[in-house]
Amino acid sequence: KSVFARGFIRSMIGSPAEIVPSPSFMLEQTYSGPQLPFDQITVRHFDLYRLQDKVSDVDLQALGLPQALKNDICLIEWPEKGMRFFDRPQ
């Protein structure tokens, strides 16, 4: 997962040497760069592993996930932690 995410992010932001740490401790990392469409879209890399098994919608909203899914390119590791949220139409 992390190797794919690193390669994808580096390609999208046009920086092959970019340091792309795992968001395990921060839960989310945000990237932008000149290669992204319209220069306004960001790539957001989420790692939900550290969240409780039954994470609440409030927690996911506090993380900014609903807005990110509408506006940004999102890579989400351990998405099953938020499946209740993802299974509903937004």
Backbone as ProteinMPNN parsed JSONL, in Angstrom:
{"seq_chain_A": "KSVFARGFIRSMIGSPAEIVPSPSFMLEQTYSGPQLPFDQITVRHFDLYRLQDKVSDVDLQALGLPQALKNDICLIEWPEKGMRFFDRPQ", "coords_chain_A": {"N_chain_A": [[0.824, -1.19, 0.0], [1.824, 1.291, 0.891], [4.03, 1.637, -0.804], [2.814, 1.803, -3.321], [1.264, 4.137, -2.858], [3.299, 6.055, -2.411], [4.607, 6.107, -4.936], [2.472, 6.907, -6.595], [1.795, 9.439, -5.512], [4.227, 10.854, -5.833], [4.377, 10.858, -8.618], [2.03, 12.286, -9.296], [2.497, 14.825, -8.189], [4.704, 15.551, -9.52], [7.336, 15.177, -8.617], [9.819, 13.178, -8.314], [11.637, 12.665, -6.258], [10.432, 13.348, -3.939], [9.846, 13.22, -0.448], [7.792, 10.939, 0.994], [6.169, 10.264, 3.625], [4.668, 7.658, 5.639], [1.298, 8.095, 6.604], [0.609, 7.108, 9.089], [0.899, 7.936, 11.836], [0.107, 10.593, 11.814], [-2.317, 10.403, 10.606], [-3.172, 11.64, 8.267], [-1.8, 12.986, 5.286], [-1.061, 15.716, 3.181], [-0.658, 16.688, -0.2], [0.497, 18.763, -2.861], [1.069, 20.1, -6.134], [2.681, 21.222, -9.212], [1.98, 19.455, -11.265], [-0.544, 18.577, -10.868], [-3.997, 18.563, -11.873], [-5.322, 21.639, -12.98], [-3.959, 22.94, -11.046], [-5.082, 23.164, -8.551], [-6.085, 21.028, -7.243], [-5.56, 18.711, -4.647], [-3.632, 15.95, -3.397], [-4.594, 13.662, -1.048], [-3.517, 11.636, 1.485], [-4.635, 9.185, 3.435], [-4.488, 7.276, 6.446], [-6.176, 5.016, 8.13], [-5.641, 3.201, 10.079], [-4.944, 3.536, 12.837], [-7.274, 4.361, 13.981], [-10.221, 3.612, 15.922], [-11.908, 0.415, 15.726], [-14.62, 0.72, 15.129], [-15.064, 3.397, 13.958], [-16.439, 6.628, 14.334], [-18.782, 8.657, 12.455], [-18.441, 11.285, 13.133], [-15.751, 11.386, 13.891], [-14.518, 10.85, 11.409], [-15.399, 13.029, 9.972], [-14.164, 15.073, 11.414], [-11.583, 14.573, 10.708], [-11.634, 15.472, 8.176], [-12.397, 13.998, 6.024], [-14.937, 13.709, 4.528], [-15.123, 16.14, 3.041], [-12.71, 16.045, 1.663], [-13.106, 13.825, 0.001], [-14.92, 14.864, -1.773], [-13.544, 16.932, -3.033], [-10.822, 16.389, -3.563], [-8.073, 14.231, -4.599], [-8.017, 11.137, -3.199], [-6.182, 8.838, -1.306], [-6.636, 6.007, 0.534], [-5.666, 4.201, 3.202], [-6.459, 1.248, 4.945], [-9.324, 1.368, 4.625], [-11.503, -0.073, 5.486], [-11.96, 0.511, 8.109], [-13.63, 2.656, 8.11], [-15.931, 1.826, 6.85], [-18.764, 1.916, 7.241], [-19.264, 4.576, 6.811], [-18.372, 4.91, 4.16], [-20.109, 3.28, 2.762], [-22.468, 4.612, 2.446], [-24.41, 6.85, 0.403], [-23.068, 10.036, -0.376]], "CA_chain_A": [[0.0, 0.0, 0.0], [2.642, 2.494, 1.008], [4.867, 1.772, -2.006], [1.925, 2.325, -4.355], [0.92, 5.519, -2.52], [4.475, 6.906, -2.648], [4.793, 6.254, -6.384], [1.351, 7.685, -7.117], [1.929, 10.826, -5.059], [5.395, 11.449, -6.508], [4.007, 11.078, -10.014], [1.008, 13.325, -9.39], [3.022, 16.159, -7.872], [5.831, 15.818, -10.404], [8.577, 15.251, -7.852], [10.218, 11.803, -8.039], [12.451, 12.559, -5.045], [9.638, 13.812, -2.788], [9.743, 12.33, 0.708], [6.373, 10.652, 1.228], [6.09, 9.411, 4.811], [3.389, 7.026, 5.922], [0.506, 8.946, 7.486], [0.118, 6.302, 10.212], [0.831, 8.667, 13.099], [-0.606, 11.849, 11.595], [-3.582, 9.973, 10.015], [-3.379, 12.204, 6.936], [-0.779, 13.86, 4.707], [-1.599, 16.423, 2.021], [0.362, 17.033, -1.19], [0.06, 19.494, -4.045], [2.196, 20.354, -7.01], [2.335, 21.768, -10.529], [1.488, 18.433, -12.179], [-1.943, 18.273, -10.588], [-4.916, 19.296, -12.749], [-5.775, 22.986, -12.631], [-3.104, 23.444, -9.968], [-5.903, 23.435, -7.378], [-6.446, 19.763, -6.611], [-4.506, 18.136, -3.826], [-3.692, 14.519, -3.106], [-4.62, 13.458, 0.398], [-3.199, 10.246, 1.81], [-5.161, 8.873, 4.76], [-4.246, 5.951, 7.001], [-7.158, 4.898, 9.198], [-5.262, 2.068, 10.92], [-4.908, 3.872, 14.262], [-8.615, 4.673, 14.475], [-10.931, 2.486, 16.515], [-12.55, -0.443, 14.738], [-15.902, 1.295, 14.74], [-14.866, 4.839, 13.978], [-17.707, 7.334, 14.146], [-18.852, 9.65, 11.386], [-17.899, 12.527, 13.69], [-14.289, 11.283, 13.785], [-14.138, 10.97, 10.0], [-15.632, 14.418, 9.577], [-13.111, 15.874, 12.041], [-10.384, 14.317, 9.919], [-11.795, 16.166, 6.898], [-12.583, 13.019, 4.96], [-16.042, 13.977, 3.605], [-14.761, 17.239, 2.143], [-11.622, 15.572, 0.804], [-13.666, 12.936, -1.021], [-15.624, 15.686, -2.764], [-12.7, 17.928, -3.705], [-9.424, 16.026, -3.757], [-7.737, 12.843, -4.905], [-7.78, 10.528, -1.887], [-5.671, 7.481, -1.138], [-7.054, 5.663, 1.886], [-5.223, 2.91, 3.702], [-7.363, 0.686, 5.939], [-10.652, 1.975, 4.467], [-12.53, -0.858, 6.177], [-12.233, 1.139, 9.4], [-14.7, 3.631, 7.917], [-16.859, 1.271, 5.865], [-20.13, 2.422, 7.426], [-19.285, 5.897, 6.195], [-18.196, 4.783, 2.713], [-21.219, 2.543, 2.17], [-23.624, 5.486, 2.262], [-24.233, 7.943, -0.571], [-22.716, 11.311, 0.259]], "C_chain_A": [[0.864, 1.247, 0.0], [3.512, 2.724, -0.224], [4.031, 2.331, -3.145], [1.628, 3.802, -4.099], [2.095, 6.455, -2.796], [4.679, 7.162, -4.14], [3.708, 7.122, -7.002], [1.503, 9.158, -6.77], [3.096, 11.51, -5.756], [5.087, 11.759, -7.96], [3.025, 12.241, -10.15], [1.556, 14.718, -9.111], [4.256, 16.499, -8.702], [7.162, 15.934, -9.699], [9.011, 13.842, -7.452], [11.02, 11.614, -6.755], [11.694, 12.988, -3.788], [9.633, 12.776, -1.667], [8.255, 12.18, 1.023], [6.283, 9.703, 2.419], [4.72, 8.753, 4.927], [2.596, 7.936, 6.852], [-0.001, 8.224, 8.725], [-0.052, 7.092, 11.502], [0.043, 9.964, 12.964], [-2.026, 11.6, 11.078], [-3.8, 10.505, 8.602], [-2.207, 13.084, 6.539], [-1.378, 14.475, 3.449], [-0.448, 16.849, 1.118], [-0.267, 17.834, -2.315], [1.293, 19.766, -4.896], [1.747, 20.777, -8.385], [1.773, 20.736, -11.507], [0.003, 18.135, -11.975], [-2.861, 19.129, -11.452], [-5.344, 20.633, -12.152], [-4.98, 23.619, -11.503], [-3.895, 23.766, -8.701], [-6.269, 22.165, -6.618], [-5.266, 19.271, -5.785], [-4.706, 16.624, -3.731], [-3.638, 14.388, -1.6], [-4.499, 11.971, 0.667], [-3.607, 10.004, 3.254], [-4.731, 7.469, 5.169], [-5.134, 5.826, 8.235], [-6.816, 3.802, 10.204], [-5.373, 2.385, 12.413], [-6.282, 4.245, 14.832], [-9.267, 3.424, 15.047], [-11.629, 1.686, 15.42], [-13.879, 0.118, 14.253], [-15.809, 2.812, 14.864], [-16.195, 5.53, 13.665], [-17.624, 8.294, 12.96], [-18.255, 10.977, 11.852], [-16.375, 12.523, 13.582], [-13.829, 11.479, 12.342], [-14.36, 12.389, 9.491], [-14.571, 15.334, 10.178], [-11.786, 15.726, 11.29], [-10.442, 15.021, 8.562], [-12.079, 15.244, 5.737], [-13.754, 13.329, 4.03], [-15.711, 15.066, 2.586], [-13.67, 16.812, 1.169], [-12.158, 14.691, -0.323], [-14.391, 13.713, -2.11], [-14.678, 16.509, -3.616], [-11.317, 17.459, -4.128], [-9.286, 14.59, -4.262], [-7.345, 12.218, -3.578], [-7.257, 9.106, -2.02], [-5.951, 7.126, 0.314], [-6.569, 4.261, 2.241], [-6.137, 2.51, 4.858], [-8.762, 1.304, 5.828], [-11.749, 1.214, 5.197], [-12.867, -0.287, 7.55], [-13.383, 2.155, 9.301], [-15.774, 3.141, 6.971], [-18.293, 1.758, 6.03], [-20.286, 3.766, 6.725], [-19.241, 5.783, 4.672], [-19.368, 4.094, 2.029], [-22.442, 3.409, 1.907], [-23.367, 6.51, 1.164], [-23.939, 9.246, 0.161], [-23.36, 12.466, -0.468]], "O_chain_A": [[0.655, 2.155, -0.804], [3.712, 3.864, -0.644], [4.475, 3.229, -3.86], [1.726, 4.625, -5.009], [1.905, 7.535, -3.355], [4.898, 8.3, -4.555], [3.995, 7.977, -7.84], [1.357, 10.024, -7.633], [2.957, 12.641, -6.222], [5.489, 12.802, -8.476], [3.184, 13.087, -11.03], [1.125, 15.689, -9.734], [4.793, 17.602, -8.601], [8.028, 16.699, -10.124], [8.631, 13.354, -6.388], [11.072, 10.506, -6.22], [12.258, 12.99, -2.695], [9.437, 11.587, -1.917], [7.557, 13.16, 1.283], [6.317, 8.484, 2.25], [3.736, 9.244, 4.375], [3.16, 8.494, 7.793], [-0.954, 8.685, 9.354], [-1.058, 6.928, 12.194], [-0.621, 10.385, 13.911], [-2.856, 12.509, 11.113], [-4.528, 9.896, 7.818], [-1.682, 13.839, 7.358], [-2.126, 13.812, 2.731], [0.593, 17.307, 1.588], [-1.422, 17.613, -2.678], [2.423, 19.669, -4.418], [0.56, 20.703, -8.701], [1.144, 21.117, -12.494], [-0.628, 17.506, -12.825], [-2.549, 20.285, -11.736], [-5.681, 20.728, -10.972], [-5.301, 24.72, -11.057], [-3.438, 24.549, -7.867], [-6.715, 22.231, -5.472], [-4.112, 19.405, -6.192], [-5.799, 16.103, -3.954], [-2.747, 14.935, -0.949], [-5.268, 11.159, 0.153], [-3.005, 10.547, 4.18], [-4.623, 6.578, 4.327], [-4.875, 6.456, 9.261], [-7.618, 3.506, 11.09], [-5.861, 1.55, 13.175], [-6.422, 4.422, 16.042], [-8.899, 2.306, 14.689], [-11.905, 2.199, 14.336], [-14.212, -0.007, 13.075], [-16.4, 3.42, 15.756], [-16.971, 5.062, 12.831], [-16.539, 8.684, 12.528], [-17.642, 11.702, 11.068], [-15.774, 13.536, 13.223], [-12.86, 12.194, 12.087], [-13.59, 12.887, 8.669], [-14.124, 16.274, 9.521], [-10.975, 16.651, 11.252], [-9.426, 15.152, 7.88], [-12.009, 15.662, 4.581], [-13.582, 13.222, 2.816], [-15.995, 14.915, 1.397], [-13.702, 17.173, -0.007], [-11.715, 14.799, -1.466], [-14.463, 13.259, -3.252], [-14.959, 16.766, -4.786], [-10.698, 18.09, -4.984], [-10.262, 13.844, -4.337], [-6.441, 12.71, -2.902], [-7.814, 8.284, -2.747], [-5.553, 7.854, 1.223], [-7.006, 3.269, 1.657], [-6.537, 3.356, 5.658], [-9.328, 1.721, 6.838], [-12.803, 1.775, 5.496], [-13.935, -0.566, 8.095], [-14.027, 2.467, 10.303], [-16.463, 3.949, 6.349], [-18.973, 1.991, 5.031], [-21.322, 4.048, 6.122], [-19.982, 6.474, 3.973], [-19.597, 4.304, 0.838], [-23.362, 2.979, 1.211], [-22.243, 6.986, 1.007], [-24.518, 9.511, 1.214], [-23.178, 13.619, -0.078]]}, "name": "protein", "num_of_chains": 1, "seq": "KSVFARGFIRSMIGSPAEIVPSPSFMLEQTYSGPQLPFDQITVRHFDLYRLQDKVSDVDLQALGLPQALKNDICLIEWPEKGMRFFDRPQ"}
